[in-house]
């Protein structure tokens, strides 16, 4: 029997997530020194990891013979205290990516629909397809959510509505009162999954805790991968009703969050200096990009998150030219935005180098 015939039938048709191109790949492909390559493709923190996290993780290396705490006891209590929630409101994952998949595993079945923006994080689609459920992808005119269209896409079959705010990859931002109205308009049997991967970079963070408190089926997801600079450690968390959170415990692996991730995240939460600096560098870097795009007349979209979108005449060509020059950015072919490149905001020096190479590549 052929292996294709043995596989779970719907798995063979699943798309594969395309990650930002790793530095080592570009180094090999273009014969470059990896140390000189600038990666601005995966919204990673340009300042490196939180120094406090690095210190804590280094100290913990001698305990790697032990399994991690499967219940995430310490980090759970720390995050709960910070958010003013109960430990039972929280669930932890191997990145918030895992939590998105867990949500789909717990709540989506064949015939169910999930609703999300067409230019929104592709993991919502992958998690939905994994469960054999149906994706309802809603257009995002001018790279923005249209909440009326999103609401109109909700049917009797809808189980989950996903939203990222600020959105990845477009960077558009939706205001708190609009989200409250939207969520309150949803039928009771729909879960609203609110992905806050980039909320830390906002001046004013949207706060959906009141919606959870009033009994709405809302689950919010956060990550240590972006503002805390710990993408390589893999840890994120969700907050929701304790009932919803408890479902994840049935599906997740017993040790889904590794011990270094738990320790690193604990320390990062106390690293106020790094947090503030990351936010400031991002704010200033955005202004730097916007100014340069204005001066050169390039079309761009810049609002929230730690990245900007820029429109180029030939995205594939520009993407390749930039790689040859040692700068990795992110094309958006998978999001049906073939002319747009997403650039993660870096330090002033990194941004300047990226902009210089981008302008050269456009000539
Ligand atoms: C980066 C990102 C995440 C976080 O992923 P992790 O698995 O926690 O690294 C989640 N959602 C969106 C939209 C993101 O861009």
mmCIF file of C-alpha atoms and ligand atoms in Angstrom, residues 17 42-43 93-98 100 120-124 164 166-169 195-198 221-226 230-231 234-237 307 342, ligand 1:
data_model
loop_
_atom_site.group_PDB
_atom_site.id
_atom_site.type_symbol
_atom_site.label_atom_id
_atom_site.label_comp_id
_atom_site.label_asym_id
_atom_site.label_seq_id
_atom_site.Cartn_x
_atom_site.Cartn_y
_atom_site.Cartn_z
ATOM 1 C CA UNK A 17 3.289 26.844 7.013
ATOM 2 C CA UNK A 42 9.482 37.112 11.426
ATOM 3 C CA UNK A 43 8.724 40.039 13.725
ATOM 4 C CA UNK A 93 1.348 26.642 25.251
ATOM 5 C CA UNK A 94 4.474 25.963 23.244
ATOM 6 C CA UNK A 95 4.054 29.431 21.800
ATOM 7 C CA UNK A 96 0.574 30.855 21.325
ATOM 8 C CA UNK A 97 0.649 29.001 18.037
ATOM 9 C CA UNK A 98 0.051 25.787 19.938
ATOM 10 C CA UNK A 100 -4.529 28.268 18.447
ATOM 11 C CA UNK A 120 -4.793 37.613 8.844
ATOM 12 C CA UNK A 121 -2.434 35.104 10.498
ATOM 13 C CA UNK A 122 -2.436 31.949 8.388
ATOM 14 C CA UNK A 123 -2.321 29.623 11.418
ATOM 15 C CA UNK A 124 -6.107 30.124 11.882
ATOM 16 C CA UNK A 164 -5.499 39.528 15.506
ATOM 17 C CA UNK A 166 -2.953 44.680 15.664
ATOM 18 C CA UNK A 167 -3.319 42.400 12.687
ATOM 19 C CA UNK A 168 -0.511 40.348 11.215
ATOM 20 C CA UNK A 169 0.511 40.783 8.393
ATOM 21 C CA UNK A 195 -4.849 37.173 19.301
ATOM 22 C CA UNK A 196 -2.807 39.815 21.127
ATOM 23 C CA UNK A 197 0.640 38.889 19.822
ATOM 24 C CA UNK A 198 1.352 42.566 19.057
ATOM 25 C CA UNK A 221 -3.873 34.882 23.414
ATOM 26 C CA UNK A 222 -0.504 36.414 24.198
ATOM 27 C CA UNK A 223 3.058 35.442 23.483
ATOM 28 C CA UNK A 224 6.561 35.916 24.845
ATOM 29 C CA UNK A 225 7.922 35.731 21.287
ATOM 30 C CA UNK A 226 7.633 39.380 20.331
ATOM 31 C CA UNK A 230 11.841 34.909 23.431
ATOM 32 C CA UNK A 231 10.603 33.438 20.128
ATOM 33 C CA UNK A 234 8.401 28.858 22.673
ATOM 34 C CA UNK A 235 5.924 30.046 25.270
ATOM 35 C CA UNK A 236 2.585 31.819 25.082
ATOM 36 C CA UNK A 237 -0.605 31.839 27.104
ATOM 37 C CA UNK A 307 6.404 45.780 11.344
ATOM 38 C CA UNK A 342 6.349 42.998 5.366
HETATM 39 C C1 LIG B 1 3.991 35.843 16.225
HETATM 40 C C2 LIG B 1 2.547 35.583 16.325
HETATM 41 C C3 LIG B 1 2.049 34.731 17.318
HETATM 42 C C4 LIG B 1 2.940 34.130 18.345
HETATM 43 O O1 LIG B 1 3.411 32.933 17.995
HETATM 44 P P1 LIG B 1 4.226 32.071 19.057
HETATM 45 O O2 LIG B 1 3.781 30.708 18.714
HETATM 46 O O3 LIG B 1 3.815 32.473 20.426
HETATM 47 O O4 LIG B 1 5.646 32.343 18.774
HETATM 48 C C5 LIG B 1 0.694 34.534 17.419
HETATM 49 N N1 LIG B 1 -0.143 35.160 16.586
HETATM 50 C C6 LIG B 1 0.292 35.995 15.646
HETATM 51 C C7 LIG B 1 -0.685 36.707 14.797
HETATM 52 C C8 LIG B 1 1.648 36.212 15.477
HETATM 53 O O5 LIG B 1 2.068 37.014 14.511
#
